[in-house]
Amino acid sequence: MAPEPVNVNEFQELARQVLPKMYYDYYAGGAEDQNTLKENTEAFHRIRLRPRVLIDVSRIDMSTTILGYKISAPIMIAPTAYQQLAHPEGEVATARAAAACDTIMVLSFRSTCTVEEVSSSCDAVRFFQLYVYKRRDICAQLVQRAERNGFKAVVLTVDTPRIGRRESDAKNKMIQPKLKNFEGLISSEVDSQDGSKIEAFIKKNFDDSLSWEAIGWLRSITSLPILLKGILTREDARKAVEAGVAGIIVSNHGGRQLDYAPSTISVLEEVVEAVGGRLPVLVDGGVRRGTDVFKALALGAQAVLVGRPVIYGLAAKGENGVRSVIEMLKNELEITMALSGCPTLKHITRNHVMTHHDNRNFSKL
């Protein structure tokens, strides 16, 4: 028997072994040259830590609050679509793992389990991710179902007026899975002989006229707080503050949308500075180690969200796999905090990291 995974990256190989190629490529792939996909992880590797010593780290507290909800560590579950392609229990297994780890899961608008199945599976704080379709009445129905079922916030994805060019999906003729949330509302059938069925579906249904006015519309249909996912610049961060949203997620869609967009960790600080503490900034993309979480916090994020590793854990070992992935990251973060002299998250400061922008000469270290 293969040895148990000892870190998050090892789950990726397990997932590759168990998943059909079409599904693995869908989850693992990025847009075009996959430059942004690679850069998301590699940019973390270029950031160095500046540990402080002789500090009492006998008790480490990783807990924090997001929109007032307490979580055990600043590691949340990012929205990822079609989880039943990874494991038969799909989003329900992920929801149970999130609850067991005492963290927040963001359920994808394009989940394979229904909002109701996820909400009844276990008691936990959950957010609902939203894409805006041309038929806004369908979006309104889903958001209102989420609100009725106890979801605590809406995460509006703003980087997908159209779908990025994911070449492996086109080659594999990726299927469009049935989405039970939309039964009786919209057909998942598409007339596309060539290429990715998902791409054809999105072209047909996503609203590519989406603009800042959509936030007003969203406010008119729900009382839930709204986070914007997909901000990468100070200009859009300022506009988000002006629009009065509850938070920002710095994200490039896991390198799946605009290739050669910057890695998220490289623009996090720019966004944090533009926001100036007026609302929480979270970040996703490329988080594979506890040190990555620490680096994001040092650069001003309130929490990170993890996407692909959750899918890999789910594919390899179901609910327990997702729990393992989150617990591994938590354990690594705890060790990083201890070895850096940070007993709580408040102790993690900008002085604990060096980026290549910092005016220090690495070669002298």
PDB file of N, CA and C in Angstrom, residues 195-286:
ATOM      1  N   GLY A 195     -14.931  20.575 -28.730  1.00  0.00           N
ATOM      2  CA  GLY A 195     -14.434  21.335 -27.586  1.00  0.00           C
ATOM      3  C   GLY A 195     -15.190  21.058 -26.309  1.00  0.00           C
ATOM      4  N   SER A 196     -14.983  21.968 -25.342  1.00  0.00           N
ATOM      5  CA  SER A 196     -15.516  21.800 -23.996  1.00  0.00           C
ATOM      6  C   SER A 196     -16.996  22.162 -23.941  1.00  0.00           C
ATOM      7  N   LYS A 197     -17.789  21.232 -23.417  1.00  0.00           N
ATOM      8  CA  LYS A 197     -19.232  21.501 -23.249  1.00  0.00           C
ATOM      9  C   LYS A 197     -19.439  22.596 -22.196  1.00  0.00           C
ATOM     10  N   ILE A 198     -18.537  22.640 -21.201  1.00  0.00           N
ATOM     11  CA  ILE A 198     -18.641  23.675 -20.160  1.00  0.00           C
ATOM     12  C   ILE A 198     -18.483  25.055 -20.802  1.00  0.00           C
ATOM     13  N   GLU A 199     -17.493  25.169 -21.692  1.00  0.00           N
ATOM     14  CA  GLU A 199     -17.253  26.453 -22.354  1.00  0.00           C
ATOM     15  C   GLU A 199     -18.495  26.875 -23.146  1.00  0.00           C
ATOM     16  N   ALA A 200     -19.104  25.936 -23.837  1.00  0.00           N
ATOM     17  CA  ALA A 200     -20.307  26.238 -24.623  1.00  0.00           C
ATOM     18  C   ALA A 200     -21.449  26.688 -23.709  1.00  0.00           C
ATOM     19  N   PHE A 201     -21.601  26.004 -22.567  1.00  0.00           N
ATOM     20  CA  PHE A 201     -22.667  26.345 -21.617  1.00  0.00           C
ATOM     21  C   PHE A 201     -22.479  27.765 -21.073  1.00  0.00           C
ATOM     22  N   ILE A 202     -21.237  28.079 -20.713  1.00  0.00           N
ATOM     23  CA  ILE A 202     -20.952  29.384 -20.116  1.00  0.00           C
ATOM     24  C   ILE A 202     -21.168  30.503 -21.134  1.00  0.00           C
ATOM     25  N   LYS A 203     -20.714  30.251 -22.364  1.00  0.00           N
ATOM     26  CA  LYS A 203     -20.908  31.244 -23.439  1.00  0.00           C
ATOM     27  C   LYS A 203     -22.387  31.579 -23.597  1.00  0.00           C
ATOM     28  N   LYS A 204     -23.205  30.536 -23.476  1.00  0.00           N
ATOM     29  CA  LYS A 204     -24.637  30.697 -23.698  1.00  0.00           C
ATOM     30  C   LYS A 204     -25.319  31.403 -22.508  1.00  0.00           C
ATOM     31  N   ASN A 205     -24.838  31.149 -21.286  1.00  0.00           N
ATOM     32  CA  ASN A 205     -25.604  31.562 -20.103  1.00  0.00           C
ATOM     33  C   ASN A 205     -25.013  32.687 -19.257  1.00  0.00           C
ATOM     34  N   PHE A 206     -23.687  32.863 -19.263  1.00  0.00           N
ATOM     35  CA  PHE A 206     -23.087  33.877 -18.385  1.00  0.00           C
ATOM     36  C   PHE A 206     -23.323  35.269 -18.956  1.00  0.00           C
ATOM     37  N   ASP A 207     -23.525  36.248 -18.050  1.00  0.00           N
ATOM     38  CA  ASP A 207     -23.809  37.619 -18.454  1.00  0.00           C
ATOM     39  C   ASP A 207     -22.497  38.377 -18.647  1.00  0.00           C
ATOM     40  N   ASP A 208     -22.095  38.588 -19.910  1.00  0.00           N
ATOM     41  CA  ASP A 208     -20.828  39.290 -20.147  1.00  0.00           C
ATOM     42  C   ASP A 208     -21.002  40.809 -20.199  1.00  0.00           C
ATOM     43  N   SER A 209     -22.213  41.271 -19.846  1.00  0.00           N
ATOM     44  CA  SER A 209     -22.410  42.724 -19.701  1.00  0.00           C
ATOM     45  C   SER A 209     -22.316  43.140 -18.228  1.00  0.00           C
ATOM     46  N   LEU A 210     -21.952  42.184 -17.379  1.00  0.00           N
ATOM     47  CA  LEU A 210     -21.893  42.421 -15.925  1.00  0.00           C
ATOM     48  C   LEU A 210     -21.002  43.616 -15.600  1.00  0.00           C
ATOM     49  N   SER A 211     -21.519  44.542 -14.780  1.00  0.00           N
ATOM     50  CA  SER A 211     -20.728  45.720 -14.396  1.00  0.00           C
ATOM     51  C   SER A 211     -21.005  46.055 -12.933  1.00  0.00           C
ATOM     52  N   TRP A 212     -20.456  47.183 -12.463  1.00  0.00           N
ATOM     53  CA  TRP A 212     -20.567  47.531 -11.036  1.00  0.00           C
ATOM     54  C   TRP A 212     -22.016  47.685 -10.591  1.00  0.00           C
ATOM     55  N   GLU A 213     -22.920  47.961 -11.531  1.00  0.00           N
ATOM     56  CA  GLU A 213     -24.331  48.116 -11.129  1.00  0.00           C
ATOM     57  C   GLU A 213     -24.912  46.819 -10.557  1.00  0.00           C
ATOM     58  N   ALA A 214     -24.270  45.691 -10.881  1.00  0.00           N
ATOM     59  CA  ALA A 214     -24.787  44.396 -10.408  1.00  0.00           C
ATOM     60  C   ALA A 214     -24.788  44.306  -8.886  1.00  0.00           C
ATOM     61  N   ILE A 215     -23.910  45.076  -8.239  1.00  0.00           N
ATOM     62  CA  ILE A 215     -23.854  45.017  -6.772  1.00  0.00           C
ATOM     63  C   ILE A 215     -25.130  45.601  -6.175  1.00  0.00           C
ATOM     64  N   GLY A 216     -25.610  46.686  -6.786  1.00  0.00           N
ATOM     65  CA  GLY A 216     -26.889  47.264  -6.360  1.00  0.00           C
ATOM     66  C   GLY A 216     -28.032  46.284  -6.565  1.00  0.00           C
ATOM     67  N   TRP A 217     -28.022  45.634  -7.717  1.00  0.00           N
ATOM     68  CA  TRP A 217     -29.056  44.617  -7.996  1.00  0.00           C
ATOM     69  C   TRP A 217     -28.994  43.498  -6.952  1.00  0.00           C
ATOM     70  N   LEU A 218     -27.789  43.025  -6.652  1.00  0.00           N
ATOM     71  CA  LEU A 218     -27.631  41.929  -5.696  1.00  0.00           C
ATOM     72  C   LEU A 218     -28.140  42.349  -4.313  1.00  0.00           C
ATOM     73  N   ARG A 219     -27.846  43.592  -3.930  1.00  0.00           N
ATOM     74  CA  ARG A 219     -28.345  44.106  -2.637  1.00  0.00           C
ATOM     75  C   ARG A 219     -29.864  44.128  -2.590  1.00  0.00           C
ATOM     76  N   SER A 220     -30.471  44.355  -3.769  1.00  0.00           N
ATOM     77  CA  SER A 220     -31.937  44.469  -3.797  1.00  0.00           C
ATOM     78  C   SER A 220     -32.615  43.110  -3.621  1.00  0.00           C
ATOM     79  N   ILE A 221     -31.870  42.003  -3.851  1.00  0.00           N
ATOM     80  CA  ILE A 221     -32.503  40.668  -3.755  1.00  0.00           C
ATOM     81  C   ILE A 221     -32.083  39.893  -2.512  1.00  0.00           C
ATOM     82  N   THR A 222     -31.079  40.408  -1.763  1.00  0.00           N
ATOM     83  CA  THR A 222     -30.633  39.679  -0.565  1.00  0.00           C
ATOM     84  C   THR A 222     -30.127  40.652   0.490  1.00  0.00           C
ATOM     85  N   SER A 223     -30.288  40.249   1.741  1.00  0.00           N
ATOM     86  CA  SER A 223     -29.742  41.075   2.833  1.00  0.00           C
ATOM     87  C   SER A 223     -28.380  40.552   3.291  1.00  0.00           C
ATOM     88  N   LEU A 224     -27.882  39.498   2.638  1.00  0.00           N
ATOM     89  CA  LEU A 224     -26.591  38.927   3.029  1.00  0.00           C
ATOM     90  C   LEU A 224     -25.441  39.867   2.649  1.00  0.00           C
ATOM     91  N   PRO A 225     -24.355  39.856   3.454  1.00  0.00           N
ATOM     92  CA  PRO A 225     -23.175  40.623   3.049  1.00  0.00           C
ATOM     93  C   PRO A 225     -22.587  40.070   1.751  1.00  0.00           C
ATOM     94  N   ILE A 226     -21.959  40.950   0.970  1.00  0.00           N
ATOM     95  CA  ILE A 226     -21.433  40.581  -0.347  1.00  0.00           C
ATOM     96  C   ILE A 226     -19.910  40.723  -0.349  1.00  0.00           C
ATOM     97  N   LEU A 227     -19.228  39.656  -0.750  1.00  0.00           N
ATOM     98  CA  LEU A 227     -17.780  39.730  -0.987  1.00  0.00           C
ATOM     99  C   LEU A 227     -17.539  39.636  -2.487  1.00  0.00           C
ATOM    100  N   LEU A 228     -16.561  40.385  -2.991  1.00  0.00           N
ATOM    101  CA  LEU A 228     -16.208  40.315  -4.410  1.00  0.00           C
ATOM    102  C   LEU A 228     -14.968  39.451  -4.570  1.00  0.00           C
ATOM    103  N   LYS A 229     -15.059  38.426  -5.418  1.00  0.00           N
ATOM    104  CA  LYS A 229     -13.945  37.509  -5.647  1.00  0.00           C
ATOM    105  C   LYS A 229     -13.407  37.726  -7.063  1.00  0.00           C
ATOM    106  N   GLY A 230     -12.113  38.067  -7.152  1.00  0.00           N
ATOM    107  CA  GLY A 230     -11.520  38.264  -8.475  1.00  0.00           C
ATOM    108  C   GLY A 230     -10.906  39.630  -8.658  1.00  0.00           C
ATOM    109  N   ILE A 231     -10.610  40.325  -7.555  1.00  0.00           N
ATOM    110  CA  ILE A 231      -9.973  41.650  -7.609  1.00  0.00           C
ATOM    111  C   ILE A 231      -8.454  41.456  -7.622  1.00  0.00           C
ATOM    112  N   LEU A 232      -7.757  42.175  -8.531  1.00  0.00           N
ATOM    113  CA  LEU A 232      -6.299  42.043  -8.649  1.00  0.00           C
ATOM    114  C   LEU A 232      -5.557  43.383  -8.685  1.00  0.00           C
ATOM    115  N   THR A 233      -6.297  44.496  -8.630  1.00  0.00           N
ATOM    116  CA  THR A 233      -5.636  45.806  -8.763  1.00  0.00           C
ATOM    117  C   THR A 233      -6.120  46.773  -7.688  1.00  0.00           C
ATOM    118  N   ARG A 234      -5.282  47.796  -7.413  1.00  0.00           N
ATOM    119  CA  ARG A 234      -5.673  48.828  -6.430  1.00  0.00           C
ATOM    120  C   ARG A 234      -6.881  49.608  -6.939  1.00  0.00           C
ATOM    121  N   GLU A 235      -6.954  49.795  -8.280  1.00  0.00           N
ATOM    122  CA  GLU A 235      -8.070  50.563  -8.844  1.00  0.00           C
ATOM    123  C   GLU A 235      -9.408  49.881  -8.530  1.00  0.00           C
ATOM    124  N   ASP A 236      -9.466  48.567  -8.776  1.00  0.00           N
ATOM    125  CA  ASP A 236     -10.720  47.853  -8.507  1.00  0.00           C
ATOM    126  C   ASP A 236     -10.965  47.686  -7.011  1.00  0.00           C
ATOM    127  N   ALA A 237      -9.892  47.604  -6.233  1.00  0.00           N
ATOM    128  CA  ALA A 237     -10.055  47.516  -4.777  1.00  0.00           C
ATOM    129  C   ALA A 237     -10.736  48.781  -4.256  1.00  0.00           C
ATOM    130  N   ARG A 238     -10.297  49.951  -4.768  1.00  0.00           N
ATOM    131  CA  ARG A 238     -10.910  51.220  -4.335  1.00  0.00           C
ATOM    132  C   ARG A 238     -12.380  51.276  -4.752  1.00  0.00           C
ATOM    133  N   LYS A 239     -12.661  50.805  -5.971  1.00  0.00           N
ATOM    134  CA  LYS A 239     -14.056  50.809  -6.446  1.00  0.00           C
ATOM    135  C   LYS A 239     -14.923  49.890  -5.578  1.00  0.00           C
ATOM    136  N   ALA A 240     -14.338  48.771  -5.143  1.00  0.00           N
ATOM    137  CA  ALA A 240     -15.077  47.832  -4.277  1.00  0.00           C
ATOM    138  C   ALA A 240     -15.424  48.498  -2.953  1.00  0.00           C
ATOM    139  N   VAL A 241     -14.469  49.258  -2.403  1.00  0.00           N
ATOM    140  CA  VAL A 241     -14.723  49.984  -1.148  1.00  0.00           C
ATOM    141  C   VAL A 241     -15.854  50.997  -1.372  1.00  0.00           C
ATOM    142  N   GLU A 242     -15.772  51.734  -2.475  1.00  0.00           N
ATOM    143  CA  GLU A 242     -16.819  52.729  -2.796  1.00  0.00           C
ATOM    144  C   GLU A 242     -18.185  52.067  -2.960  1.00  0.00           C
ATOM    145  N   ALA A 243     -18.188  50.852  -3.513  1.00  0.00           N
ATOM    146  CA  ALA A 243     -19.457  50.144  -3.745  1.00  0.00           C
ATOM    147  C   ALA A 243     -20.052  49.623  -2.438  1.00  0.00           C
ATOM    148  N   GLY A 244     -19.268  49.685  -1.361  1.00  0.00           N
ATOM    149  CA  GLY A 244     -19.796  49.305  -0.044  1.00  0.00           C
ATOM    150  C   GLY A 244     -19.924  47.813   0.182  1.00  0.00           C
ATOM    151  N   VAL A 245     -19.076  47.008  -0.493  1.00  0.00           N
ATOM    152  CA  VAL A 245     -19.145  45.562  -0.260  1.00  0.00           C
ATOM    153  C   VAL A 245     -18.529  45.228   1.103  1.00  0.00           C
ATOM    154  N   ALA A 246     -18.763  43.986   1.552  1.00  0.00           N
ATOM    155  CA  ALA A 246     -18.327  43.577   2.898  1.00  0.00           C
ATOM    156  C   ALA A 246     -16.905  43.043   2.914  1.00  0.00           C
ATOM    157  N   GLY A 247     -16.357  42.700   1.749  1.00  0.00           N
ATOM    158  CA  GLY A 247     -15.010  42.155   1.710  1.00  0.00           C
ATOM    159  C   GLY A 247     -14.566  41.887   0.284  1.00  0.00           C
ATOM    160  N   ILE A 248     -13.249  41.624   0.149  1.00  0.00           N
ATOM    161  CA  ILE A 248     -12.635  41.369  -1.158  1.00  0.00           C
ATOM    162  C   ILE A 248     -11.863  40.061  -1.081  1.00  0.00           C
ATOM    163  N   ILE A 249     -11.953  39.264  -2.137  1.00  0.00           N
ATOM    164  CA  ILE A 249     -11.075  38.094  -2.271  1.00  0.00           C
ATOM    165  C   ILE A 249     -10.150  38.358  -3.465  1.00  0.00           C
ATOM    166  N   VAL A 250      -8.861  38.509  -3.167  1.00  0.00           N
ATOM    167  CA  VAL A 250      -7.863  38.663  -4.226  1.00  0.00           C
ATOM    168  C   VAL A 250      -7.721  37.295  -4.885  1.00  0.00           C
ATOM    169  N   SER A 251      -8.050  37.232  -6.172  1.00  0.00           N
ATOM    170  CA  SER A 251      -8.108  35.932  -6.850  1.00  0.00           C
ATOM    171  C   SER A 251      -7.921  36.108  -8.344  1.00  0.00           C
ATOM    172  N   ASN A 252      -7.227  35.164  -8.974  1.00  0.00           N
ATOM    173  CA  ASN A 252      -7.168  35.121 -10.441  1.00  0.00           C
ATOM    174  C   ASN A 252      -7.825  33.839 -10.943  1.00  0.00           C
ATOM    175  N   HIS A 253      -8.754  33.334 -10.129  1.00  0.00           N
ATOM    176  CA  HIS A 253      -9.535  32.159 -10.520  1.00  0.00           C
ATOM    177  C   HIS A 253      -8.620  30.930 -10.671  1.00  0.00           C
ATOM    178  N   GLY A 254      -7.613  30.859  -9.801  1.00  0.00           N
ATOM    179  CA  GLY A 254      -6.696  29.711  -9.867  1.00  0.00           C
ATOM    180  C   GLY A 254      -5.969  29.605 -11.194  1.00  0.00           C
ATOM    181  N   GLY A 255      -5.703  30.759 -11.841  1.00  0.00           N
ATOM    182  CA  GLY A 255      -5.000  30.750 -13.123  1.00  0.00           C
ATOM    183  C   GLY A 255      -5.820  30.162 -14.260  1.00  0.00           C
ATOM    184  N   ARG A 256      -7.143  30.184 -14.108  1.00  0.00           N
ATOM    185  CA  ARG A 256      -8.024  29.544 -15.094  1.00  0.00           C
ATOM    186  C   ARG A 256      -8.692  30.549 -16.031  1.00  0.00           C
ATOM    187  N   GLN A 257      -8.522  31.855 -15.765  1.00  0.00           N
ATOM    188  CA  GLN A 257      -9.213  32.854 -16.575  1.00  0.00           C
ATOM    189  C   GLN A 257      -8.246  33.595 -17.494  1.00  0.00           C
ATOM    190  N   LEU A 258      -7.674  34.699 -17.038  1.00  0.00           N
ATOM    191  CA  LEU A 258      -6.761  35.482 -17.870  1.00  0.00           C
ATOM    192  C   LEU A 258      -5.333  35.013 -17.614  1.00  0.00           C
ATOM    193  N   ASP A 259      -4.731  34.357 -18.609  1.00  0.00           N
ATOM    194  CA  ASP A 259      -3.337  33.949 -18.428  1.00  0.00           C
ATOM    195  C   ASP A 259      -2.450  35.192 -18.484  1.00  0.00           C
ATOM    196  N   TYR A 260      -1.361  35.144 -17.757  1.00  0.00           N
ATOM    197  CA  TYR A 260      -0.433  36.279 -17.569  1.00  0.00           C
ATOM    198  C   TYR A 260      -1.012  37.377 -16.672  1.00  0.00           C
ATOM    199  N   ALA A 261      -2.141  37.103 -16.031  1.00  0.00           N
ATOM    200  CA  ALA A 261      -2.525  37.942 -14.889  1.00  0.00           C
ATOM    201  C   ALA A 261      -1.509  37.657 -13.786  1.00  0.00           C
ATOM    202  N   PRO A 262      -1.302  38.598 -12.867  1.00  0.00           N
ATOM    203  CA  PRO A 262      -0.289  38.364 -11.829  1.00  0.00           C
ATOM    204  C   PRO A 262      -0.715  37.280 -10.844  1.00  0.00           C
ATOM    205  N   SER A 263       0.279  36.687 -10.192  1.00  0.00           N
ATOM    206  CA  SER A 263      -0.036  35.771  -9.100  1.00  0.00           C
ATOM    207  C   SER A 263      -0.733  36.578  -8.006  1.00  0.00           C
ATOM    208  N   THR A 264      -1.597  35.925  -7.251  1.00  0.00           N
ATOM    209  CA  THR A 264      -2.378  36.653  -6.244  1.00  0.00           C
ATOM    210  C   THR A 264      -1.494  37.164  -5.105  1.00  0.00           C
ATOM    211  N   ILE A 265      -0.519  36.374  -4.667  1.00  0.00           N
ATOM    212  CA  ILE A 265       0.308  36.810  -3.539  1.00  0.00           C
ATOM    213  C   ILE A 265       1.136  38.042  -3.921  1.00  0.00           C
ATOM    214  N   SER A 266       1.450  38.190  -5.223  1.00  0.00           N
ATOM    215  CA  SER A 266       2.272  39.332  -5.644  1.00  0.00           C
ATOM    216  C   SER A 266       1.485  40.641  -5.673  1.00  0.00           C
ATOM    217  N   VAL A 267       0.159  40.582  -5.735  1.00  0.00           N
ATOM    218  CA  VAL A 267      -0.642  41.824  -5.744  1.00  0.00           C
ATOM    219  C   VAL A 267      -1.441  42.017  -4.451  1.00  0.00           C
ATOM    220  N   LEU A 268      -1.343  41.058  -3.547  1.00  0.00           N
ATOM    221  CA  LEU A 268      -2.103  41.155  -2.294  1.00  0.00           C
ATOM    222  C   LEU A 268      -1.834  42.466  -1.563  1.00  0.00           C
ATOM    223  N   GLU A 269      -0.557  42.804  -1.429  1.00  0.00           N
ATOM    224  CA  GLU A 269      -0.199  43.995  -0.657  1.00  0.00           C
ATOM    225  C   GLU A 269      -0.746  45.277  -1.297  1.00  0.00           C
ATOM    226  N   GLU A 270      -0.708  45.326  -2.626  1.00  0.00           N
ATOM    227  CA  GLU A 270      -1.269  46.479  -3.355  1.00  0.00           C
ATOM    228  C   GLU A 270      -2.745  46.669  -3.017  1.00  0.00           C
ATOM    229  N   VAL A 271      -3.489  45.566  -3.008  1.00  0.00           N
ATOM    230  CA  VAL A 271      -4.929  45.624  -2.717  1.00  0.00           C
ATOM    231  C   VAL A 271      -5.159  46.010  -1.253  1.00  0.00           C
ATOM    232  N   VAL A 272      -4.391  45.401  -0.356  1.00  0.00           N
ATOM    233  CA  VAL A 272      -4.537  45.683   1.081  1.00  0.00           C
ATOM    234  C   VAL A 272      -4.291  47.175   1.347  1.00  0.00           C
ATOM    235  N   GLU A 273      -3.254  47.725   0.721  1.00  0.00           N
ATOM    236  CA  GLU A 273      -2.942  49.150   0.928  1.00  0.00           C
ATOM    237  C   GLU A 273      -4.059  50.044   0.383  1.00  0.00           C
ATOM    238  N   ALA A 274      -4.614  49.680  -0.763  1.00  0.00           N
ATOM    239  CA  ALA A 274      -5.702  50.482  -1.353  1.00  0.00           C
ATOM    240  C   ALA A 274      -6.948  50.463  -0.471  1.00  0.00           C
ATOM    241  N   VAL A 275      -7.209  49.322   0.150  1.00  0.00           N
ATOM    242  CA  VAL A 275      -8.394  49.161   1.001  1.00  0.00           C
ATOM    243  C   VAL A 275      -8.212  49.913   2.326  1.00  0.00           C
ATOM    244  N   GLY A 276      -6.974  49.953   2.809  1.00  0.00           N
ATOM    245  CA  GLY A 276      -6.661  50.735   4.008  1.00  0.00           C
ATOM    246  C   GLY A 276      -7.448  50.339   5.240  1.00  0.00           C
ATOM    247  N   GLY A 277      -7.693  49.032   5.393  1.00  0.00           N
ATOM    248  CA  GLY A 277      -8.352  48.544   6.607  1.00  0.00           C
ATOM    249  C   GLY A 277      -9.854  48.763   6.639  1.00  0.00           C
ATOM    250  N   ARG A 278     -10.423  49.269   5.546  1.00  0.00           N
ATOM    251  CA  ARG A 278     -11.867  49.564   5.558  1.00  0.00           C
ATOM    252  C   ARG A 278     -12.725  48.313   5.401  1.00  0.00           C
ATOM    253  N   LEU A 279     -12.152  47.260   4.835  1.00  0.00           N
ATOM    254  CA  LEU A 279     -12.872  45.982   4.767  1.00  0.00           C
ATOM    255  C   LEU A 279     -11.864  44.850   4.685  1.00  0.00           C
ATOM    256  N   PRO A 280     -12.284  43.633   5.065  1.00  0.00           N
ATOM    257  CA  PRO A 280     -11.339  42.515   5.066  1.00  0.00           C
ATOM    258  C   PRO A 280     -10.925  42.099   3.661  1.00  0.00           C
ATOM    259  N   VAL A 281      -9.652  41.731   3.531  1.00  0.00           N
ATOM    260  CA  VAL A 281      -9.118  41.231   2.267  1.00  0.00           C
ATOM    261  C   VAL A 281      -8.688  39.788   2.484  1.00  0.00           C
ATOM    262  N   LEU A 282      -9.211  38.895   1.645  1.00  0.00           N
ATOM    263  CA  LEU A 282      -8.823  37.483   1.674  1.00  0.00           C
ATOM    264  C   LEU A 282      -8.096  37.191   0.370  1.00  0.00           C
ATOM    265  N   VAL A 283      -7.452  36.040   0.298  1.00  0.00           N
ATOM    266  CA  VAL A 283      -6.710  35.710  -0.927  1.00  0.00           C
ATOM    267  C   VAL A 283      -6.800  34.210  -1.198  1.00  0.00           C
ATOM    268  N   ASP A 284      -6.861  33.836  -2.476  1.00  0.00           N
ATOM    269  CA  ASP A 284      -6.750  32.425  -2.840  1.00  0.00           C
ATOM    270  C   ASP A 284      -5.757  32.292  -3.984  1.00  0.00           C
ATOM    271  N   GLY A 285      -5.381  31.049  -4.297  1.00  0.00           N
ATOM    272  CA  GLY A 285      -4.484  30.794  -5.428  1.00  0.00           C
ATOM    273  C   GLY A 285      -3.087  30.413  -4.999  1.00  0.00           C
ATOM    274  N   GLY A 286      -2.774  29.130  -5.118  1.00  0.00           N
ATOM    275  CA  GLY A 286      -1.398  28.682  -4.901  1.00  0.00           C
ATOM    276  C   GLY A 286      -1.038  28.315  -3.477  1.00  0.00           C
TER     277      GLY A 286
END
